[in-house]
Coordinates of C-alpha atoms and ligand atoms in Angstrom, one line a residue:
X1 CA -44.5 8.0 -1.0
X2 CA -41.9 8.8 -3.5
X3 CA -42.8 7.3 -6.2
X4 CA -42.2 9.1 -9.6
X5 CA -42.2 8.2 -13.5
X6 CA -39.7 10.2 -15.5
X7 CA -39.8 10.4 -19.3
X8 CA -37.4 12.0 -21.2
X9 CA -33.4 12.5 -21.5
X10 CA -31.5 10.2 -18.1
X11 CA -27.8 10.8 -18.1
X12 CA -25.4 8.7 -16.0
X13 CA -22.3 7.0 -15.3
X14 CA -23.3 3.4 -15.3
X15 CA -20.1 1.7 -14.5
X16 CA -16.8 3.7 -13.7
X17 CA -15.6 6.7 -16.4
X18 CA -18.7 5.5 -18.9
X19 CA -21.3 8.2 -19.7
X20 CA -24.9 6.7 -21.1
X21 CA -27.3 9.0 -22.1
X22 CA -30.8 7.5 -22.4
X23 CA -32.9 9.7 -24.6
X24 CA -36.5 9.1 -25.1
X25 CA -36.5 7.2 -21.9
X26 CA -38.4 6.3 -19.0
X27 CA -37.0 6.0 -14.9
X28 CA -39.5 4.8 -12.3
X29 CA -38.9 5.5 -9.4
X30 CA -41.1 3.9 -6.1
X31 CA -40.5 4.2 -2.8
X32 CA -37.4 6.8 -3.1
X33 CA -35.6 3.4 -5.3
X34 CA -35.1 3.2 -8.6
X35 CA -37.3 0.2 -9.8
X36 CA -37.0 0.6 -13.7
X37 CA -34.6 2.7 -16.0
X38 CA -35.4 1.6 -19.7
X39 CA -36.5 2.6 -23.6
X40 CA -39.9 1.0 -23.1
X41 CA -42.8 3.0 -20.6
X42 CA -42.9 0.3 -17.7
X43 CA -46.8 -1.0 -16.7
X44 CA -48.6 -1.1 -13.5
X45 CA -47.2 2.1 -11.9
X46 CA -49.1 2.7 -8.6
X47 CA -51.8 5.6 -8.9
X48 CA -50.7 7.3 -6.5
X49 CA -47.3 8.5 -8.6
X50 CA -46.0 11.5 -9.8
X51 CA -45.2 11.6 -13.5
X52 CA -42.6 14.0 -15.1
X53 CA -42.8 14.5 -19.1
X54 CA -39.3 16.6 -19.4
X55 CA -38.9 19.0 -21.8
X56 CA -36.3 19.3 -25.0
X57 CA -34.2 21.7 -22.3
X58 CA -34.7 19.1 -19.5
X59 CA -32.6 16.3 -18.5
X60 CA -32.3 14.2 -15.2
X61 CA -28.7 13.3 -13.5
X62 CA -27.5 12.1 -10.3
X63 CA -26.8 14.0 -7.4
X64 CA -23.5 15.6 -7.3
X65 CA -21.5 14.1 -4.2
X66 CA -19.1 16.8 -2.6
X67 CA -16.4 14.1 -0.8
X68 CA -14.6 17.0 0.7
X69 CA -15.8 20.2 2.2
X70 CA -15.7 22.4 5.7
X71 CA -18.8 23.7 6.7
X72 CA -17.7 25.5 9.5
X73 CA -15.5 28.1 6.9
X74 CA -18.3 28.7 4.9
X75 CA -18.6 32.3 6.3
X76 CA -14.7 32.5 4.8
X77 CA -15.2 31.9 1.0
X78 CA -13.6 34.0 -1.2
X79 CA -11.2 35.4 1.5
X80 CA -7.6 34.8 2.2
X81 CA -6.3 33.8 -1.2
X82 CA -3.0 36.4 -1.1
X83 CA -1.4 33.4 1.3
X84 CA -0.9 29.3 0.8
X85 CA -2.1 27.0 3.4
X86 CA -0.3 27.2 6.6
X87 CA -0.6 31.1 6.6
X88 CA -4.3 31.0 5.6
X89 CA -5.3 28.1 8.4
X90 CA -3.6 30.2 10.9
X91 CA -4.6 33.5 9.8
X92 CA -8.5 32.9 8.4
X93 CA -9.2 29.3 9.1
X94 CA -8.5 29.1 13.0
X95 CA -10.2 32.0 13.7
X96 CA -13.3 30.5 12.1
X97 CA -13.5 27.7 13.8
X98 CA -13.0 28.9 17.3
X99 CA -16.3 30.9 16.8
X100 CA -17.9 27.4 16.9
X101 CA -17.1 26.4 20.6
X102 CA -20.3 29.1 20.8
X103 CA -23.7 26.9 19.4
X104 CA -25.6 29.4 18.6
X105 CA -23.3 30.5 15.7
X106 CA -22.9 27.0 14.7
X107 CA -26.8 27.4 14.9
X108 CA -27.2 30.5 12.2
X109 CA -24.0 29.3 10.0
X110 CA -24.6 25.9 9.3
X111 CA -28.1 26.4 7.6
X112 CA -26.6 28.2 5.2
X113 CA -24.0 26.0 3.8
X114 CA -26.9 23.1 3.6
X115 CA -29.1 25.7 1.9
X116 CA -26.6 26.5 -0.5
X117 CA -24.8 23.3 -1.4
X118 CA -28.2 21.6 -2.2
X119 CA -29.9 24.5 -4.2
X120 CA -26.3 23.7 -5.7
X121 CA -27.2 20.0 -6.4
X122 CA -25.0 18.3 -3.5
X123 CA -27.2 15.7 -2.3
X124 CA -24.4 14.2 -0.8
X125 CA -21.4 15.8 1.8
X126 CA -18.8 15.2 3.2
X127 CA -18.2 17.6 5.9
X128 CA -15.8 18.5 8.6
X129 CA -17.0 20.0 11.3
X130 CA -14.7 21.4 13.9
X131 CA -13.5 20.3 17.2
X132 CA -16.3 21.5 19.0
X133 CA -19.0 18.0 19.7
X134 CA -22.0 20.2 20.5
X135 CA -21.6 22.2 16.9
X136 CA -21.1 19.6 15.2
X137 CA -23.7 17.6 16.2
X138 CA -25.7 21.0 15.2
X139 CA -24.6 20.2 12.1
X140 CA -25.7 16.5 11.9
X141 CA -28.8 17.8 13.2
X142 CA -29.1 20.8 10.1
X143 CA -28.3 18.1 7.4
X144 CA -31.1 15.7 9.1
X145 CA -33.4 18.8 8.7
X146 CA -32.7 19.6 5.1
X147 CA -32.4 16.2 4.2
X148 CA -29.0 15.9 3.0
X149 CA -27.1 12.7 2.5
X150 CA -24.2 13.1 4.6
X151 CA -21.0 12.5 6.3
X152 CA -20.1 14.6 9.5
X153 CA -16.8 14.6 11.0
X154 CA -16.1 16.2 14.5
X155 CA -12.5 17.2 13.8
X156 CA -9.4 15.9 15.6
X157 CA -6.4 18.5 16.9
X158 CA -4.4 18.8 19.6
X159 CA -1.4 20.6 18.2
X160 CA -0.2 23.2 15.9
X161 CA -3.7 26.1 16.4
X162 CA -4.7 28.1 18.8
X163 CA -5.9 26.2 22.4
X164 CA -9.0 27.3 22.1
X165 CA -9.1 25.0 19.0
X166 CA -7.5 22.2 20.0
X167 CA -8.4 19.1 22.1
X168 CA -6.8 19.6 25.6
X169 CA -5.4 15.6 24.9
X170 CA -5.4 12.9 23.1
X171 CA -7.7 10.6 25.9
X172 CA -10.0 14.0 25.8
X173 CA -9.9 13.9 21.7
X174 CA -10.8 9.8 21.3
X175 CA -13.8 10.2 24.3
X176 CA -15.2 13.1 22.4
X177 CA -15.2 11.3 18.9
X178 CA -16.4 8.1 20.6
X179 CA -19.6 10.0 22.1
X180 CA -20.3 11.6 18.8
X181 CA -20.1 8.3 17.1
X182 CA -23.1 7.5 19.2
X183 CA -24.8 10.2 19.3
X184 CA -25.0 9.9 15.6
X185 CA -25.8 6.4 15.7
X186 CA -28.1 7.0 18.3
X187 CA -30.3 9.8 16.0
X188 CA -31.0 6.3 13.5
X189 CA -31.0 8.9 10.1
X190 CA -29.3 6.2 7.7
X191 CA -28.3 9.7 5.9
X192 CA -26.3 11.1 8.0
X193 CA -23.2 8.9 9.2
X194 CA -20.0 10.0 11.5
X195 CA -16.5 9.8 10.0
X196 CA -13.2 10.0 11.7
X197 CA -11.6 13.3 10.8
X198 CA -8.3 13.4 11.7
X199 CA -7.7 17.2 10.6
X200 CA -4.0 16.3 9.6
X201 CA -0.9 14.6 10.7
X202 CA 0.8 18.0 11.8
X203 CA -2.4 18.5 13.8
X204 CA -2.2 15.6 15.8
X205 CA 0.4 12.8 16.9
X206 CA 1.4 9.7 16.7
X207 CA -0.7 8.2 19.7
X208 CA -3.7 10.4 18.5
X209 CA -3.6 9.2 14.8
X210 CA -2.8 5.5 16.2
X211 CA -5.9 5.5 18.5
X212 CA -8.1 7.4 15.8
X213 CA -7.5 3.9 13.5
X214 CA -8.9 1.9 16.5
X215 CA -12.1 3.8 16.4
X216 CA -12.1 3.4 13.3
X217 CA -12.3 -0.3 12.9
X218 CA -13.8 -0.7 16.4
X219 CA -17.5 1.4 14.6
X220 CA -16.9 0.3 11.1
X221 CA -16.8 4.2 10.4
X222 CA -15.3 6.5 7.4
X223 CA -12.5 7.7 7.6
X224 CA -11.4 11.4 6.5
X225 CA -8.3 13.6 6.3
X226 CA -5.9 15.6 4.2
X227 CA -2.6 14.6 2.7
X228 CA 0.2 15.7 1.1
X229 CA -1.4 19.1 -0.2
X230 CA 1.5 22.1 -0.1
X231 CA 5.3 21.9 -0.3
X232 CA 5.5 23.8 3.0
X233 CA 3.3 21.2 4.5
X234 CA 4.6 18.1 3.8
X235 CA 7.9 19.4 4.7
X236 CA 6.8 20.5 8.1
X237 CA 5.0 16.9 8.4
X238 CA 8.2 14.8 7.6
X239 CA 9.9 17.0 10.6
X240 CA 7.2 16.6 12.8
X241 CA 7.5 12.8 12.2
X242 CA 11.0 11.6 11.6
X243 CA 11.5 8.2 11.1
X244 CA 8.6 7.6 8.1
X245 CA 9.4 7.2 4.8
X246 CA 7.0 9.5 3.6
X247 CA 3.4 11.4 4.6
X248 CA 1.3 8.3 3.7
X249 CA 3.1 6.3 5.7
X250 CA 2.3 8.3 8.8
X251 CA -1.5 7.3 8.0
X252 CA -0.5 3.8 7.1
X253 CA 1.3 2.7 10.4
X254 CA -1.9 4.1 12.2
X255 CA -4.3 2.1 10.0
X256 CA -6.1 5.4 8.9
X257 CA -5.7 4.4 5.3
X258 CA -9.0 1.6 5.1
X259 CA -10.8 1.3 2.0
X260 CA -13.1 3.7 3.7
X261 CA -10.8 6.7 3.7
X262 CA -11.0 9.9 1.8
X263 CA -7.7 11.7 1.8
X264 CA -8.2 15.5 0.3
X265 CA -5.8 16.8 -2.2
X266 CA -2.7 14.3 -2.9
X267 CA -1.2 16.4 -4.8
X268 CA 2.5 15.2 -3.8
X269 CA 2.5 11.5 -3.8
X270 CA 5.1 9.7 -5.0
X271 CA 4.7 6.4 -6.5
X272 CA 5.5 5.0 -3.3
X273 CA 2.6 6.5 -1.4
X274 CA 0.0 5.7 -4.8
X275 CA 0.9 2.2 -4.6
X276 CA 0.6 2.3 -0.6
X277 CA -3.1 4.2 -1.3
X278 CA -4.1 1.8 -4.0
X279 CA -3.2 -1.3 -1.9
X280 CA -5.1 -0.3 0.8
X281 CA -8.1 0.3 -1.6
X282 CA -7.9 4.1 -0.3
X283 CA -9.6 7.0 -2.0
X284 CA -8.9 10.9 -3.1
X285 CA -11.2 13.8 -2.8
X286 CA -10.0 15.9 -5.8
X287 CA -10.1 19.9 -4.6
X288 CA -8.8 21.5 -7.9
X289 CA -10.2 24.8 -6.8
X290 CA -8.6 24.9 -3.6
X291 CA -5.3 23.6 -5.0
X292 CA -5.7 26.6 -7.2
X293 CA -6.8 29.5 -4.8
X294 CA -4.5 28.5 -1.9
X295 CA -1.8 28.2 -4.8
X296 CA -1.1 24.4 -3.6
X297 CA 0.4 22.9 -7.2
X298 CA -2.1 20.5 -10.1
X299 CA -3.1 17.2 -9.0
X300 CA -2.7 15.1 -11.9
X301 CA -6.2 12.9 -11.6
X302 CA -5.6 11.0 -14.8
X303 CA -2.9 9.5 -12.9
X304 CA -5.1 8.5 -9.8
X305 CA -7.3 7.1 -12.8
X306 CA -4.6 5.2 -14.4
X307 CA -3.7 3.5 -11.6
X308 CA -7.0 2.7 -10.7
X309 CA -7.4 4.6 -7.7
X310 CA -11.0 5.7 -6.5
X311 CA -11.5 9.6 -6.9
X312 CA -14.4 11.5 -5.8
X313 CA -14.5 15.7 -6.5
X314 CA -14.3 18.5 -3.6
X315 CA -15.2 22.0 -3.0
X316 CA -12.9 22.0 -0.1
X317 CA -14.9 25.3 0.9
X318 CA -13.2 27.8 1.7
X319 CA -9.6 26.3 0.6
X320 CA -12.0 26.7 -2.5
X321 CA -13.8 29.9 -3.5
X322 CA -17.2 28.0 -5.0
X323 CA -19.4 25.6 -2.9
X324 CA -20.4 24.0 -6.5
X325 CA -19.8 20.7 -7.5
X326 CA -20.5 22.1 -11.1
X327 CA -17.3 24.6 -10.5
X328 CA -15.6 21.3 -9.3
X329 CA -16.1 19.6 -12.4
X330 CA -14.9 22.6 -14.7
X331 CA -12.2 23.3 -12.2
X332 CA -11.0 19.5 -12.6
X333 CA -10.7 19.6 -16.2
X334 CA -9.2 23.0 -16.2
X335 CA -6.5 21.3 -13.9
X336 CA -6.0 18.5 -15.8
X337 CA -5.6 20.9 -19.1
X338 CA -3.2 22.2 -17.4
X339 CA -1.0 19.4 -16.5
X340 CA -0.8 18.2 -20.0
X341 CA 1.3 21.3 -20.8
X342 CA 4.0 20.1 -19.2
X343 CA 3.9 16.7 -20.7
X344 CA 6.0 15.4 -23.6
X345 CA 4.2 14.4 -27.2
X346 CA 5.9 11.3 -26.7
X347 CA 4.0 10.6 -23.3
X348 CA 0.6 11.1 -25.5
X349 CA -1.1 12.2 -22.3
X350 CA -5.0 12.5 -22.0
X351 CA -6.5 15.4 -19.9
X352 CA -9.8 14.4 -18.2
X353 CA -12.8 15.5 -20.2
X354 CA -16.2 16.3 -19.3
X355 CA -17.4 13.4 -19.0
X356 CA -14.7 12.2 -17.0
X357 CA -15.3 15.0 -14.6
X358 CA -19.1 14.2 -14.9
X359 CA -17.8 10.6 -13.7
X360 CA -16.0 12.2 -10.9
X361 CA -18.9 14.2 -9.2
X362 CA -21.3 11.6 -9.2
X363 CA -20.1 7.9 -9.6
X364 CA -16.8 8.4 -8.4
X365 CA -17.5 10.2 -5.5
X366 CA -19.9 7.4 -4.7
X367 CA -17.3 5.0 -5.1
X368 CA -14.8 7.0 -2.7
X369 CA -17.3 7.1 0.1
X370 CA -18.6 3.2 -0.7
X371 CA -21.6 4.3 -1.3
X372 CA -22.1 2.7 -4.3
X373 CA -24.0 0.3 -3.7
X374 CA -27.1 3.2 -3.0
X375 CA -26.3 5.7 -5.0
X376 CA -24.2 7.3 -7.5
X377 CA -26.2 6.2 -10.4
X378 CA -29.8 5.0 -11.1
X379 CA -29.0 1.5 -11.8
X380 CA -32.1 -0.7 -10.2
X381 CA -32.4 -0.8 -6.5
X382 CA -30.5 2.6 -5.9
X383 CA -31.6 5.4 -4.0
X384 CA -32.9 8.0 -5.9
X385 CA -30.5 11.2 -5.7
X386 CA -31.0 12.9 -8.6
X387 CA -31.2 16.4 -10.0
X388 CA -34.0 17.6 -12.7
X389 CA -31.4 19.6 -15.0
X390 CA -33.7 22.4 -16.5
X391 CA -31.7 24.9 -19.2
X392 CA -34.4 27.1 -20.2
X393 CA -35.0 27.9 -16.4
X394 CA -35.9 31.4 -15.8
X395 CA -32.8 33.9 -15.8
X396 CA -31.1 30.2 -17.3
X397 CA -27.0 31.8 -18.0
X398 CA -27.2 29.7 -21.0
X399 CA -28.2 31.2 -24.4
X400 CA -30.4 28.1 -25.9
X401 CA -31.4 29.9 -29.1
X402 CA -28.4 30.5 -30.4
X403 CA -28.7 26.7 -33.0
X404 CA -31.5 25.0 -32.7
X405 CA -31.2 21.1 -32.0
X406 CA -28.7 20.8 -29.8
X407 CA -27.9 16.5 -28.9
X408 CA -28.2 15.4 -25.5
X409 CA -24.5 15.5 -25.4
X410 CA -24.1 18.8 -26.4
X411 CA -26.8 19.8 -23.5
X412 CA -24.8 18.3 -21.0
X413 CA -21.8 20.2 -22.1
X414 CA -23.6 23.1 -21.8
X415 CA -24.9 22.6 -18.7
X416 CA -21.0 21.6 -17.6
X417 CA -19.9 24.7 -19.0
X418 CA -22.1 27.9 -18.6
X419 CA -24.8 26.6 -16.1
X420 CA -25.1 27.1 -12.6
X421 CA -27.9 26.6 -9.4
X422 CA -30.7 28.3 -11.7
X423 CA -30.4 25.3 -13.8
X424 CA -30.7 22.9 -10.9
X425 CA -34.5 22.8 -10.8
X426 CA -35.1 20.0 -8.4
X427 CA -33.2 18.2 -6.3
X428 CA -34.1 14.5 -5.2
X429 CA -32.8 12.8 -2.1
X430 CA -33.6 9.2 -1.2
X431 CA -36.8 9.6 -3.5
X432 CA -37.8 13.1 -1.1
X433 CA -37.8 16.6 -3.5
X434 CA -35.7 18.5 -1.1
X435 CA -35.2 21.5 -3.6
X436 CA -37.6 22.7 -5.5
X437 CA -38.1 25.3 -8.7
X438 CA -34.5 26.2 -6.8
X439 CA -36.0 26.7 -3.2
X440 CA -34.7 24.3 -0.3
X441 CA -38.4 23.2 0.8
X442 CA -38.3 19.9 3.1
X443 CA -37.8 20.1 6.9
X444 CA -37.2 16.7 7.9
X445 CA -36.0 15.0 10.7
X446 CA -35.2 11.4 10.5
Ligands
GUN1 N1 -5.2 21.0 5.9 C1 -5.5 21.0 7.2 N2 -6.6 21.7 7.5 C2 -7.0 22.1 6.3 C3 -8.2 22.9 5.9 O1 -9.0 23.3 6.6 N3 -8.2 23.2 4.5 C4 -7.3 22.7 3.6 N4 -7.5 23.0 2.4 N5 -6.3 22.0 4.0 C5 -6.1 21.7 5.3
ZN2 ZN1 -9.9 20.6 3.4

């Protein structure tokens, strides 16, 4: 079972922000692991293995890894863009979500969102839920089915939305997380994991957020929330809790900032709070579409990368308007063109490129969840999440013709730039073909 030989072009980020493209290679894959990656066509492959010869048009890369994104808003994309964040949770966002406390939509929504982030290549995601246990656990249960890699987070609130949404208490909000840690658990698909999901501070309190870091360590468990994303927001926050210094603060007295936590957006931090994130070995989920749409400011990433903080890329659907991780990547370096504008010569600052951004969807959001160590790349003994790139793909957006022996590189760019889901061809999870010719095809519960 899931056991493949690949020959042709293998791109991938082998260590952190460092492309390799392998051309004329070969990656064996057995058992859903990545046994062999090399120039030279490996012996003794079992018979009973599927062999790929990919074409001049064909390349193979690792899944793309969505570290931020709300399933429960996918119905919302696109919509509410005339208003920044506070305005837009309480006049879209809320809404939304209280149609969850009802299963059966959580039953004909969340299919969708699975459907359509892995035809878009997301073979891992990181997804709040919302504060209802029995939809979210729907949605654990739809990613199991699919066979998605992922992280579900039954969201935390008891203040600041509409009751309806919110957690009658705290002791109500920590029993309910704690029962769908173990549910999870229980269900014993090494895919799908819980993570703690805090929505944000001005969503909860200070007894909330401390007892959330308990759970935390108490189940070993991820750790997810946003921080320090609009103006508006952070100034509300440092009302709502006088006496920090600052927003990451608020996380840090509540040990909520592990080196398991994802914290979306960032675009605020001071030095202060980066030093306080890289300390605790902290990550961010970059959402430069989001920070875009719901007019939240540029996040400068090189920074993060500087600095050596962990960042992964997010769709933050529907903060953002595209549930791509290929949008994410263009989106990032867009951003980061953009904060270079206001930078001095003398400061000789360097936007991300593509294949920084390339390092940021795969790799690095590997890295921000600690996942690593499985996937992220094909480096021996990984899982194999991967995606079977395919630019002459019928209806492909991208003109081929136009020259004709385009490198590797130049593919890649092309695929960055101007391709989108028709170029995703198949889409690998642990070893299974979960997507194929562009049609979700496994149901699968583990
Ligand atoms: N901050 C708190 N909740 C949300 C949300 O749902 N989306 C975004 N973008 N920011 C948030
Ligand atoms: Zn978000």
């Amino acid at each position: 079972m899931f056991n493949y030989l690949f020959e042709g072009t293998i791109i991938h980020c082998p260590n952190r922000l460092e492309l390799y493209i392998l051309e004329n290679g070969f990656l064996h894959v057995e058992s859903g692991k990545v046994k062999y990656i090399g120039k030279t066509k490996p012996e003794n492959i079992p018979a009973d293995t599927i062999s790929y010869k990919l074409t001049k048009y064909q390349f193979l890369i690792p899944g793309f890894i969505d570290t931020h994104i709300h399933a429960p808003q996918y119905p919302n994309i696109g919509l509410g863009y005339d208003v920044e964040l506070l305005e837009w949770l309480d006049n879209y966002t809320f809404p939304t979500e209280i149609r969850f406390n009802d299963q059966d939509h959580a039953k004909c929504i969340y299919p969708y969102v699975v459907n359509r982030t892995l035809k878009n290549g997301t073979t891992t995601a990181s997804y709040y839920g919302t504060t209802n246990l029995k939809s979210s656990i729907i949605l654990s249960d739809v990613t199991s089915a699919k066979g998605q890699r992922a992280f579900i987070g039954l969201v935390n609130m008891t203040e600041n939305a509409p009751p309806e949404l919110l957690h009658e208490n705290n002791d109500v909000s920590i029993k309910e997380t704690e029962e769908f840690i173990k549910i999870i658990f229980k269900k014993k698909n090494e895919l799908v994991q819980p993570v703690i999901t805090p929505r944000f501070a001005l969503s909860c309190n200070e007894d909330l957020l401390k007892r959330l870091g308990d759970l935390a360590a108490k189940y070993h468990v991820n750790i997810q929330t946003h921080i320090s994303e609009n103006k508006k927001e952070i100034e509300a926050t440092l009302e709502t809790y006088p006496g920090y210094k600052n927003y990451a603060e608020v996380y840090d007295k509540a040990n909520l900032l592990t080196k398991k936590t994802i914290l979306a957006h960032a675009v605020y931090l001071d030095d202060n709070e980066k030093n306080t994130v890289l300390k605790r070995g902290t990550s961010i989920s970059h959402c430069p579409n989001s920070n875009i749409c719901l007019h939240s400011g540029f996040c400068d990433v090189r920074d993060f990368l500087n600095r050596g903080i962990n960042v992964g890329l997010g769709t933050d659907v529907s903060g953002g308007c595209s549930p791509s991780i290929l949008d994410a990547i263009r989106s990032s370096i867009t951003t980061s063109n953009g904060v270079s504008f206001s930078k001095s010569e003398e400061e000789n600052y360097k936007s991300i490129d593509y294949t920084d951004a390339f390092y940021l969807a795969t790799l690095g959001g590997a890295q921000a969840l600690r996942i690593d160590d499985r996937v992220g790349n094909f480096k021996v003994g990984k899982e194999f999440d991967a995606l079977l790139i395919d630019l002459d793909s019928e209806n492909t957006p991208i003109d081929l013709h136009l020259l004709q022996d385009y490198t590797s590189s130049e593919l890649l760019q092309k695929f960055i730039y101007l391709g989108d889901d028709r170029n995703i061809n198949q889409v690998f999870v642990a070893g299974r073909c979960v997507v194929k010719d562009r049609n979700v095809i496994r149901t699968y519960t583990g």
